[in-house]
Each structure stands twice: as C-alpha cells, then as structure tokens.
PDB file of C-alpha atoms and ligand atoms in Angstrom:
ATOM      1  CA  UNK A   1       0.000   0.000   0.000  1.00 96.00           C
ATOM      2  CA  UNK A   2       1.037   3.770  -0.714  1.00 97.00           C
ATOM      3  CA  UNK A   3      -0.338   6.059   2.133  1.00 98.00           C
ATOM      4  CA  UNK A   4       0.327   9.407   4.218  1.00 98.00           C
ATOM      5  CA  UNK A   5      -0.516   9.543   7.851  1.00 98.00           C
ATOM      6  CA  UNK A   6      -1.801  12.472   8.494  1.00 98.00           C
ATOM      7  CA  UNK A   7      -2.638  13.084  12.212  1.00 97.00           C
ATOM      8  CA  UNK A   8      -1.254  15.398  15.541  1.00 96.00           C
ATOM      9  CA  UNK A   9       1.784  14.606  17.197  1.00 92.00           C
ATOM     10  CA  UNK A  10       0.589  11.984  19.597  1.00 90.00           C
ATOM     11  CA  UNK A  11      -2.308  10.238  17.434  1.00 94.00           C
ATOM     12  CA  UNK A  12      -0.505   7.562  16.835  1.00 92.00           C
ATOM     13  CA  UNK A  13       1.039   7.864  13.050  1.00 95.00           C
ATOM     14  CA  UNK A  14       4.166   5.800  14.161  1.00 92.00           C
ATOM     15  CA  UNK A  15       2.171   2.895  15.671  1.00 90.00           C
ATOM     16  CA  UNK A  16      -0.317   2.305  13.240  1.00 95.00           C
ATOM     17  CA  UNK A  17       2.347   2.446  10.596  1.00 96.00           C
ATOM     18  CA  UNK A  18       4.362  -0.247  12.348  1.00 92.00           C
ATOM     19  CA  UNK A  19       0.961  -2.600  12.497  1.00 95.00           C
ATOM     20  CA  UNK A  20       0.478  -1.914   8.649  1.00 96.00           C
ATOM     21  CA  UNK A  21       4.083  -2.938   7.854  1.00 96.00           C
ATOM     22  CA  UNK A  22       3.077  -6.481   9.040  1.00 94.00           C
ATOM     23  CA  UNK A  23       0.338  -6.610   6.301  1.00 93.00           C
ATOM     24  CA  UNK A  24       2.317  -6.417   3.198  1.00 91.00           C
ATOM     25  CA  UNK A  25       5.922  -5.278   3.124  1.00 92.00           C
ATOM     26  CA  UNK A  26       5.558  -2.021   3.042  1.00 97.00           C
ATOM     27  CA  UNK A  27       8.325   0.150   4.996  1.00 97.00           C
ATOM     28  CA  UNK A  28       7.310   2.718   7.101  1.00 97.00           C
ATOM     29  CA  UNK A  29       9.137   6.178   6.617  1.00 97.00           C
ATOM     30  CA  UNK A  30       9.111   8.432   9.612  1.00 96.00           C
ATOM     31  CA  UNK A  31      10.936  11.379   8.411  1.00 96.00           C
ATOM     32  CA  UNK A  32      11.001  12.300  12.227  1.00 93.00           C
ATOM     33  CA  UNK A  33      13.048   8.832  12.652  1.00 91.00           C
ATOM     34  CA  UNK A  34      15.072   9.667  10.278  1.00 94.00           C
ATOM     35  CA  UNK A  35      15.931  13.028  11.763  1.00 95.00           C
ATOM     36  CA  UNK A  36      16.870  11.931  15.214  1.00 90.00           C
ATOM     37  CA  UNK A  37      18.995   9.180  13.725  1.00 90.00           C
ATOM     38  CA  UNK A  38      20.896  11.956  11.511  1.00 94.00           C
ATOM     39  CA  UNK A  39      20.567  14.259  15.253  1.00 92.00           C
ATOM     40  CA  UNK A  40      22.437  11.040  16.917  1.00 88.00           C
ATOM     41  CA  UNK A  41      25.046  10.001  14.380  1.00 91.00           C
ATOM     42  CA  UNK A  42      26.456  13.897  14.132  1.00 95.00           C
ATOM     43  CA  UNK A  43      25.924  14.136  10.144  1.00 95.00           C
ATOM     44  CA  UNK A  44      25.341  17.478   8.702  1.00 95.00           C
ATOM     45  CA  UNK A  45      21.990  17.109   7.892  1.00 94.00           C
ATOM     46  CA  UNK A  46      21.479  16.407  12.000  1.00 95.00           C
ATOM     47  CA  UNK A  47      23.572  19.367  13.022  1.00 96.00           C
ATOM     48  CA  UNK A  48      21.420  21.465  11.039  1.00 96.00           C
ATOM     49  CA  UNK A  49      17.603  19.816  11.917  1.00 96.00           C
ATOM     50  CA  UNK A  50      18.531  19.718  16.081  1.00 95.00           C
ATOM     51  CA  UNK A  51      17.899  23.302  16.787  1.00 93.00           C
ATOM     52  CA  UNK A  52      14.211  23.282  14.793  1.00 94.00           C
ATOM     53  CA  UNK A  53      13.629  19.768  16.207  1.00 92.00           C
ATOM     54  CA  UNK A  54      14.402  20.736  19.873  1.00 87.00           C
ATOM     55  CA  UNK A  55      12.411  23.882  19.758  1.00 86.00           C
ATOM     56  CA  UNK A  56       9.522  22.027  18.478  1.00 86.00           C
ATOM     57  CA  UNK A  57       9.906  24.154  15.126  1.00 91.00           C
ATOM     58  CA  UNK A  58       9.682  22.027  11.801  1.00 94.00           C
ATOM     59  CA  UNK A  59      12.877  21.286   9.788  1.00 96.00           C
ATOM     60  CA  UNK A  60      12.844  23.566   6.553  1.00 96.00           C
ATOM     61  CA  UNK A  61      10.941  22.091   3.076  1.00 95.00           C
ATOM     62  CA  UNK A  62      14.167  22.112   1.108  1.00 94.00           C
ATOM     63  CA  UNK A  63      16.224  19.577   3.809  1.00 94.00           C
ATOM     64  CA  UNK A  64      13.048  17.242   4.141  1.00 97.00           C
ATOM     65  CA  UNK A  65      12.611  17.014   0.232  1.00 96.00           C
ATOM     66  CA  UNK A  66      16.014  16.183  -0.246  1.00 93.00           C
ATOM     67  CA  UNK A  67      15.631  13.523   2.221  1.00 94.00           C
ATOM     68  CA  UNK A  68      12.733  12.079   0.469  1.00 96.00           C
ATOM     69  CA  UNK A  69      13.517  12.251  -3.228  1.00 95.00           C
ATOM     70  CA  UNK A  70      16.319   9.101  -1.979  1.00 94.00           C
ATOM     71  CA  UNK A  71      14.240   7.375   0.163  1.00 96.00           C
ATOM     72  CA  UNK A  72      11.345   6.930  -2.149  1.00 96.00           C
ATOM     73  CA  UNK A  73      14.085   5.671  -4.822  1.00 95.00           C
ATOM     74  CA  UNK A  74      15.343   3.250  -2.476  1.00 96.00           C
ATOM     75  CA  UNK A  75      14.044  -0.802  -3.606  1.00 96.00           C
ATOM     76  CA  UNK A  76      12.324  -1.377  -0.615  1.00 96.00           C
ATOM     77  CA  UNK A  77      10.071   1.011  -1.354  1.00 96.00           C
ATOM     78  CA  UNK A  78       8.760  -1.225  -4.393  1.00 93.00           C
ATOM     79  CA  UNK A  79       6.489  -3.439  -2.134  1.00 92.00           C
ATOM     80  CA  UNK A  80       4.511   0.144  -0.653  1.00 97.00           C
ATOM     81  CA  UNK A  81       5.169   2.945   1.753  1.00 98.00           C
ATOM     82  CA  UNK A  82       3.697   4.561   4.857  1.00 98.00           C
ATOM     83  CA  UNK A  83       4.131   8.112   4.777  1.00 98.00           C
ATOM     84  CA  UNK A  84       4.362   8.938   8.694  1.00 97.00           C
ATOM     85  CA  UNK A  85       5.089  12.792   9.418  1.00 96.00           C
ATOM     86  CA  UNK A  86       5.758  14.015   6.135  1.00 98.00           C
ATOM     87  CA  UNK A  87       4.395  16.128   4.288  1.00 98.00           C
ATOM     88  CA  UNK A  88       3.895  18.252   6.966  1.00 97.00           C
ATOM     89  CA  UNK A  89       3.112  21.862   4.993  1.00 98.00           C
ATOM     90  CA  UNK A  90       1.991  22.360   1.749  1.00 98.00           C
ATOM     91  CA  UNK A  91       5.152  22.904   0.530  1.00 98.00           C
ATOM     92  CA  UNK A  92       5.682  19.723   1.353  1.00 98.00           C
ATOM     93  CA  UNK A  93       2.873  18.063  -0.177  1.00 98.00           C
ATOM     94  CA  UNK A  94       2.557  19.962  -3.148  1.00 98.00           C
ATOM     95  CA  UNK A  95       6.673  18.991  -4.106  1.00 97.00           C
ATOM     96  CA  UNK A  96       5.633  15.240  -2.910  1.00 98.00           C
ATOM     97  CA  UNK A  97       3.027  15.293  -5.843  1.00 97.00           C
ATOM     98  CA  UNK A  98       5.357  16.081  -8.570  1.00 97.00           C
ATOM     99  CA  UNK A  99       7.555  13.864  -7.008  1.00 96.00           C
ATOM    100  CA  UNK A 100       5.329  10.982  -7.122  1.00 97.00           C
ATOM    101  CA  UNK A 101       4.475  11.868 -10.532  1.00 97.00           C
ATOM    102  CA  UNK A 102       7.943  11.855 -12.025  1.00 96.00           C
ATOM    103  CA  UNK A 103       8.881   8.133 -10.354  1.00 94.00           C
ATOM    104  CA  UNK A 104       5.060   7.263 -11.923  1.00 95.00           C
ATOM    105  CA  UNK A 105       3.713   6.526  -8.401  1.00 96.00           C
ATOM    106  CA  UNK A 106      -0.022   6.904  -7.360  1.00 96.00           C
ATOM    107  CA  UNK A 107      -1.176   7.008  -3.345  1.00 97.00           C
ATOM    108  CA  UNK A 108      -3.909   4.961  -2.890  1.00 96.00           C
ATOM    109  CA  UNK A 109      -5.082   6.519   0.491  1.00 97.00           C
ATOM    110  CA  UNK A 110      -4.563   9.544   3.050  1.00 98.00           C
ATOM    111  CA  UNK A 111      -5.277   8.541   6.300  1.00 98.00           C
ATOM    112  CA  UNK A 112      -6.135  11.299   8.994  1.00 98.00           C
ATOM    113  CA  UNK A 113      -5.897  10.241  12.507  1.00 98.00           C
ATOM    114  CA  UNK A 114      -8.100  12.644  14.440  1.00 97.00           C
ATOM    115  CA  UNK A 115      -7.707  12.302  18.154  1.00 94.00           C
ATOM    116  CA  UNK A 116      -8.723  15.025  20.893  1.00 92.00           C
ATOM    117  CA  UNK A 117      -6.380  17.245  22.176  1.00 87.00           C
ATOM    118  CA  UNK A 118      -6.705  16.558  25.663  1.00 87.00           C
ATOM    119  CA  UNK A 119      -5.724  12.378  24.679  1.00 89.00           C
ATOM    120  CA  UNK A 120      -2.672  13.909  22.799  1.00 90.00           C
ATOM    121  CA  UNK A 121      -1.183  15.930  25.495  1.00 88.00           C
ATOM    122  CA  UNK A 122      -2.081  13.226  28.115  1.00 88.00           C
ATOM    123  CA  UNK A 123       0.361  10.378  25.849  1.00 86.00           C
ATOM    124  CA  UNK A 124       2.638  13.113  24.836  1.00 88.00           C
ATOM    125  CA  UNK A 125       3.819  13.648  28.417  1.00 90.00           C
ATOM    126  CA  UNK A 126       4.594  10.149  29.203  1.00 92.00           C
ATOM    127  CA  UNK A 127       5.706   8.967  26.260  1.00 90.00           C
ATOM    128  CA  UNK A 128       9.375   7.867  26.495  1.00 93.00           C
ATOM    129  CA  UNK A 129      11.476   6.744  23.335  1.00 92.00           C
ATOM    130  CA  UNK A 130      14.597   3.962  23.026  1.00 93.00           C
ATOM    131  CA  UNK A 131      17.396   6.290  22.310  1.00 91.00           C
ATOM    132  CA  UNK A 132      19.190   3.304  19.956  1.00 91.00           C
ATOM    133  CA  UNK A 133      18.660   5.605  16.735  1.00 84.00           C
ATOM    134  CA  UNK A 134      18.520   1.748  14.789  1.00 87.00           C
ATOM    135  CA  UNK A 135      15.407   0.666  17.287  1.00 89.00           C
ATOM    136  CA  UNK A 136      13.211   3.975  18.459  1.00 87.00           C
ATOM    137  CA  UNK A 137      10.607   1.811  20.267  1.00 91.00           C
ATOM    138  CA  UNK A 138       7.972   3.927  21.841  1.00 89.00           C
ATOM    139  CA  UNK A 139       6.676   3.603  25.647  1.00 93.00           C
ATOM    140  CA  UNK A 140       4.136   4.823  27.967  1.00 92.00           C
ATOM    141  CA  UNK A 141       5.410   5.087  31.678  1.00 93.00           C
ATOM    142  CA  UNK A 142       1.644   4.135  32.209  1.00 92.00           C
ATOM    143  CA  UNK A 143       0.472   1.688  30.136  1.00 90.00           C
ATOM    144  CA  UNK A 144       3.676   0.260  28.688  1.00 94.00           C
ATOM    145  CA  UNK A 145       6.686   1.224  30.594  1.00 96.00           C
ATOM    146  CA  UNK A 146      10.222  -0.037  29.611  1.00 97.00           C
ATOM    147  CA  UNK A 147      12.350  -2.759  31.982  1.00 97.00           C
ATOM    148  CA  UNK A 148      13.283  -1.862  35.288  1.00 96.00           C
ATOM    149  CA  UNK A 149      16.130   0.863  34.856  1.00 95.00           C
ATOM    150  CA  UNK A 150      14.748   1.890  31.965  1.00 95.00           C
ATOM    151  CA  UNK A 151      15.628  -0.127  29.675  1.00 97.00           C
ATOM    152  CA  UNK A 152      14.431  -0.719  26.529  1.00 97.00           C
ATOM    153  CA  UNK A 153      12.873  -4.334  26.622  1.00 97.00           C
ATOM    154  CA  UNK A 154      13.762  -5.031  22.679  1.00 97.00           C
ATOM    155  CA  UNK A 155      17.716  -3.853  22.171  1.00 97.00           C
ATOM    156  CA  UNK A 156      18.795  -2.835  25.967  1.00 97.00           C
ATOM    157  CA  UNK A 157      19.698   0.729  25.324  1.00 97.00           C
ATOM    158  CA  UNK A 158      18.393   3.267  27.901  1.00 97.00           C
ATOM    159  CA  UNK A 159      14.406   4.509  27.464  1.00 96.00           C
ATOM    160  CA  UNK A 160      14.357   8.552  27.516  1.00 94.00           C
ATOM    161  CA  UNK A 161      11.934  11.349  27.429  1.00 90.00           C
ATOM    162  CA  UNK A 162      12.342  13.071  24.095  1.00 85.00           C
ATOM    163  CA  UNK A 163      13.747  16.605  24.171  1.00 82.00           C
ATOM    164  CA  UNK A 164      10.668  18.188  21.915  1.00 81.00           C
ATOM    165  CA  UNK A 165       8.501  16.100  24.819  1.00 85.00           C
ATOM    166  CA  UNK A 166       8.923  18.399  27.444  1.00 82.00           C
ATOM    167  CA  UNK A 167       5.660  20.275  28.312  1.00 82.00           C
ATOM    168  CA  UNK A 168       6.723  23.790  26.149  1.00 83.00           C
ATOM    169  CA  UNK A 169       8.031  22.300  23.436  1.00 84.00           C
ATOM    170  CA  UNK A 170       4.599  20.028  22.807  1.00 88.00           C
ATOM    171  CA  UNK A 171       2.470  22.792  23.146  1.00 88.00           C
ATOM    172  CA  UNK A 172       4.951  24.782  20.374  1.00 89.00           C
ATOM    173  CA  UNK A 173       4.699  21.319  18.072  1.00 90.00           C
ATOM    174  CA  UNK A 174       0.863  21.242  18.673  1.00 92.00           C
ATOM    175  CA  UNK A 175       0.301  25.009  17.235  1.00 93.00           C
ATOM    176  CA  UNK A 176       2.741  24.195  14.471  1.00 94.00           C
ATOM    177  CA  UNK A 177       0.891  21.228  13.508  1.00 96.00           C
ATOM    178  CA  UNK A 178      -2.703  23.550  13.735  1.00 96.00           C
ATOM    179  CA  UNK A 179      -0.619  26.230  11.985  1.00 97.00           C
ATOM    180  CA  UNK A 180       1.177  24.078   9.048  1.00 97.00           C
ATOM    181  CA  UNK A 181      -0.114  20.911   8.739  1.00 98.00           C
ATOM    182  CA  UNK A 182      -3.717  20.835  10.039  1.00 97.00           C
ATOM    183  CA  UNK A 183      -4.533  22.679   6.020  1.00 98.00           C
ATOM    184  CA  UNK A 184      -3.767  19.546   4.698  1.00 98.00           C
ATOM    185  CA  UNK A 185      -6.913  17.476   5.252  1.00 98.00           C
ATOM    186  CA  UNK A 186      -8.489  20.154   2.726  1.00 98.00           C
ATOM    187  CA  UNK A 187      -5.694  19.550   0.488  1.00 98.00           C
ATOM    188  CA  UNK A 188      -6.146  16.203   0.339  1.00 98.00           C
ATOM    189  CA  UNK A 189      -9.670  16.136   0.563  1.00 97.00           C
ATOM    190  CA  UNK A 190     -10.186  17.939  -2.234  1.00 97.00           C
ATOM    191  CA  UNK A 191      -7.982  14.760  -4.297  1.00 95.00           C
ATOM    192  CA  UNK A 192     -10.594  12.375  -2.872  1.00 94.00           C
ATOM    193  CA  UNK A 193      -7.958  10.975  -1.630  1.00 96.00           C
ATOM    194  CA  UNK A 194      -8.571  11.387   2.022  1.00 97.00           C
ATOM    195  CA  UNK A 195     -10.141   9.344   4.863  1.00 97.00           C
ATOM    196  CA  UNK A 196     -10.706  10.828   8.565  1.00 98.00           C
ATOM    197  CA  UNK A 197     -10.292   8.410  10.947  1.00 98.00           C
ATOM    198  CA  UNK A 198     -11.766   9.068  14.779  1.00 97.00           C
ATOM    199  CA  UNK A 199     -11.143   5.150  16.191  1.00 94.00           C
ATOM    200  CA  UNK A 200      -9.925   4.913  19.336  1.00 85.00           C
ATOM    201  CA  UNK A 201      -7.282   2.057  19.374  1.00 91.00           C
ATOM    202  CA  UNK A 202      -4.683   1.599  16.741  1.00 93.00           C
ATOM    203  CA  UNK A 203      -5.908  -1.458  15.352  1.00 96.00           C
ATOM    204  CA  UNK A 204      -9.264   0.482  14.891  1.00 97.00           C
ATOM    205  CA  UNK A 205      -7.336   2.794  13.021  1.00 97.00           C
ATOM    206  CA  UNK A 206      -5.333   0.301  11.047  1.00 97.00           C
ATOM    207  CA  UNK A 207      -8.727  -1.388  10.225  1.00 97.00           C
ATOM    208  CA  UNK A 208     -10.506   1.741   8.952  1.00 98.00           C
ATOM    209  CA  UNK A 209      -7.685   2.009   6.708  1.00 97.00           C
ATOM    210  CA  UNK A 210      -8.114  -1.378   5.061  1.00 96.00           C
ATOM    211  CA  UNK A 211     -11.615  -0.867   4.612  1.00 96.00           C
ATOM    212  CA  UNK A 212     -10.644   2.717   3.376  1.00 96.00           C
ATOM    213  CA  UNK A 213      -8.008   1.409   1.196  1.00 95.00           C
ATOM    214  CA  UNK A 214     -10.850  -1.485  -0.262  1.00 93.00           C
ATOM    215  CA  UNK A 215     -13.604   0.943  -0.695  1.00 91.00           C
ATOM    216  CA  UNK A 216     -10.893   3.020  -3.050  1.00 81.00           C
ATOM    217  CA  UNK A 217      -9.960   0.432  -5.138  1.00 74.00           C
TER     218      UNK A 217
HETATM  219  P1  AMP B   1       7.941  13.530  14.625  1.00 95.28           P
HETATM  220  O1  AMP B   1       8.679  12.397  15.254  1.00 95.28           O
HETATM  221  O2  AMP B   1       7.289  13.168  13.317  1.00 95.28           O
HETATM  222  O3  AMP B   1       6.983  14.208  15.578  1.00 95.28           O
HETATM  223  O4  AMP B   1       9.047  14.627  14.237  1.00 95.28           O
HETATM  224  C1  AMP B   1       9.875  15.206  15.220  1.00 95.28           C
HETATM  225  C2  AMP B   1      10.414  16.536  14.715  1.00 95.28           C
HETATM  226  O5  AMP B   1      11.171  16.337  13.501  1.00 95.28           O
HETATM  227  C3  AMP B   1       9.362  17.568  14.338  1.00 95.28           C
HETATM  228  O6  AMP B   1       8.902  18.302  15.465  1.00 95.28           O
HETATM  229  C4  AMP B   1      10.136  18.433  13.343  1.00 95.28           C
HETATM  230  O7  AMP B   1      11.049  19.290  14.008  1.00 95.28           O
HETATM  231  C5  AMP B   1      10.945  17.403  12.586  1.00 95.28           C
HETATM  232  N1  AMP B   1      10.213  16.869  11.408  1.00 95.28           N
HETATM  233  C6  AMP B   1       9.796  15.579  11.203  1.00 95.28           C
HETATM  234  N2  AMP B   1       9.183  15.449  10.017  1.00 95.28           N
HETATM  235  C7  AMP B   1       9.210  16.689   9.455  1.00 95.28           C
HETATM  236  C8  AMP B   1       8.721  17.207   8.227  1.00 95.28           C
HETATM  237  N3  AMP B   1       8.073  16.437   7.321  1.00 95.28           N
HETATM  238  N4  AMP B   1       8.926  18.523   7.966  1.00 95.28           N
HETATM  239  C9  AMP B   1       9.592  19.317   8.836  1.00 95.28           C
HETATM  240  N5  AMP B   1      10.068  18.890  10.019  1.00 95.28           N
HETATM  241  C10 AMP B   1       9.882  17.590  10.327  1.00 95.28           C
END
C-alpha cells in the first residue's frame, strides 16, 4: 500500500504504521526517525535539523525534500510505503506530488488520525522513546513502561523522554501542527484521496484504513 498519515503529534502515526508494515511489506518512513537518527550520528543534515527539532519548530521544506527524493528511490520502497510525518506543509505536499508523478507513483489513500487534544497531550507527556537511533521503540510510563532501569525491553539501550517532549516544546509542536499541517486534510480532501479516521485504538485505526483502502480500489 502507498499512504500518508496524516494526524497530531501523539495520534498515533508511528504505531499504526508499524501494524500496517506487518500486512504487506511495506516500509514505514518516519521522516522524524530519520531526523533523530541523523541528530544522533552527528551528520550534517542532524547538526542542522537539532535546533528546529528541539524547539519544536519544523525542519525547513528544502532539507526534508532532499531527504525524500532518496528514500522513495530506495528498492524497498517497491512493495509500498507509509508516509508517517511528512508532508507536513503544503510545501511539502505539493513537491511530494510532482515527485510521485515523475517516479510514476499513485497514493492509494490519506489517512487522517483525528484524536482530541486533551488524549494527545495526556500520551505526549509520558511517552518515552529507546534512544538506539537503529530501534526507536515507543513507551508509555503508564500503560507500557520499559524494563526496570529503563531499559528498553527489545535492544537494551536506555528509554528517555524526548527533548521536543517536554511540556513547552509540545504545546509549540501542537500550534505548528494547527498552523502548518492541520490545512492539509483540505488539500487532500479535495484529491478524494482522504479518509478521517476518529477510532480509538490503533488497530481500529489500522482497520478503517483497510476498509478505506478497499472501498478506493
Ligand atoms: P515527529 O517524530 O514526526 O513528531 O518529528 C519530530 C520533529 O522532527 C518535528 O517536530 C520536526 O522538528 C521534525 N520533522 C519531522 N518530520 C518533518 C517534516 N516532514 N517537515 C519538517 N520537520 C519535520
């Protein structure tokens, strides 16, 4: 499948992606992901993103589309792809369209994950992150905290609260996202592309998509 996640931080774009990888090979691509790895391993490209990312400020179009342009070209991408934070702005989505039209590939779905505010800031706050750039798994120090010492319970390395998961800098990401992303559920409503989704769990979610993705076709 070819799809964008569209959704807060917090609704769960990452999560559901990783349930619809199991489905059918497709890779997920969290340009956020990406980021922190760059952040972690010192490259350029990381030196220049940390200050935006740790402010809760987005990364500039012209560093995220050069990021893309490769990894849409890479092979794995044959099987599908699950757009998860990107596009974020218009920019953004209207330079992934011509994009997708010059490697000949169509979307067959965009997915928005509505979920209230209040639920976002609540799992926002105790969300904690692996800080192994290779493993990122995500937990909840109430409903799914790591292993004692906080450790990560897949690769070992320590569990830590993001730095753009402090209280300020979530309440700066969530008026960025109303600011620069939120306009593009009429963007992509107007393709016909687009499917609001207000399910509660993530396998809700990942189920309204198949149906969504069904009903398309
Ligand atoms: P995320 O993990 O998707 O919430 O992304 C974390 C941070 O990375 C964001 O707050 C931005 O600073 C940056 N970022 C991720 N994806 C994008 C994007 N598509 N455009 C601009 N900045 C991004």
């Amino acid at each position: 499948m070819r799809i964008i996640l569209l959704g807060a931080p917090g609704a769960g774009k990452g999560t559901v992606a990783k349930l619809l990888t199991k489905l059918d090979g497709s890779v997920q691509i969290s340009t956020g992901d990406i980021l922190r790895g760059a952040v972690k391993a010192g490259t350029p490209l990381g030196k220049e993103a940390q200050g935006y990312m740790d402010r809760g400020d987005l990364v500039p179009d012209s560093l995220i589309m050069g990021i893309m342009e490769q990894r849409l070209q890479e092979p794995d991408c044959q099987k599908g792809f699950l757009l998860d934070g990107f596009p974020r702005t218009i920019p953004q989505a209207d330079a992934l369209d011509e994009l997708l039209k010059k490697l000949t590939i169509t979307l067959d779905l965009v997915a928005n994950i509505d979920v209230p505010r209040d639920v976002i800031l609540d799992r926002l706050t105790t969300r904690r992150t692996c800080s192994n750039p290779d493993c990122q798994e995500i937990y909840n120090v109430k409903s799914n905290p790591p292993a004692a010492g906080n450790k990560c319970k897949k690769c070992g390395s320590e569990v830590i609260q993001r730095a753009d998961e402090t209280e300020e800098a979530i309440g700066k990401r969530l008026d960025v996202y109303n600011e620069k992303t939120a306009p593009l559920i009429g963007y992509y409503e107007k393709t016909g592309l687009l499917l609001t989704i207000q399910e509660a769990s993530s396998d809700g979610v990942v189920n309204a998509i198949k149906q969504g993705i069904a009903a398309k076709k």
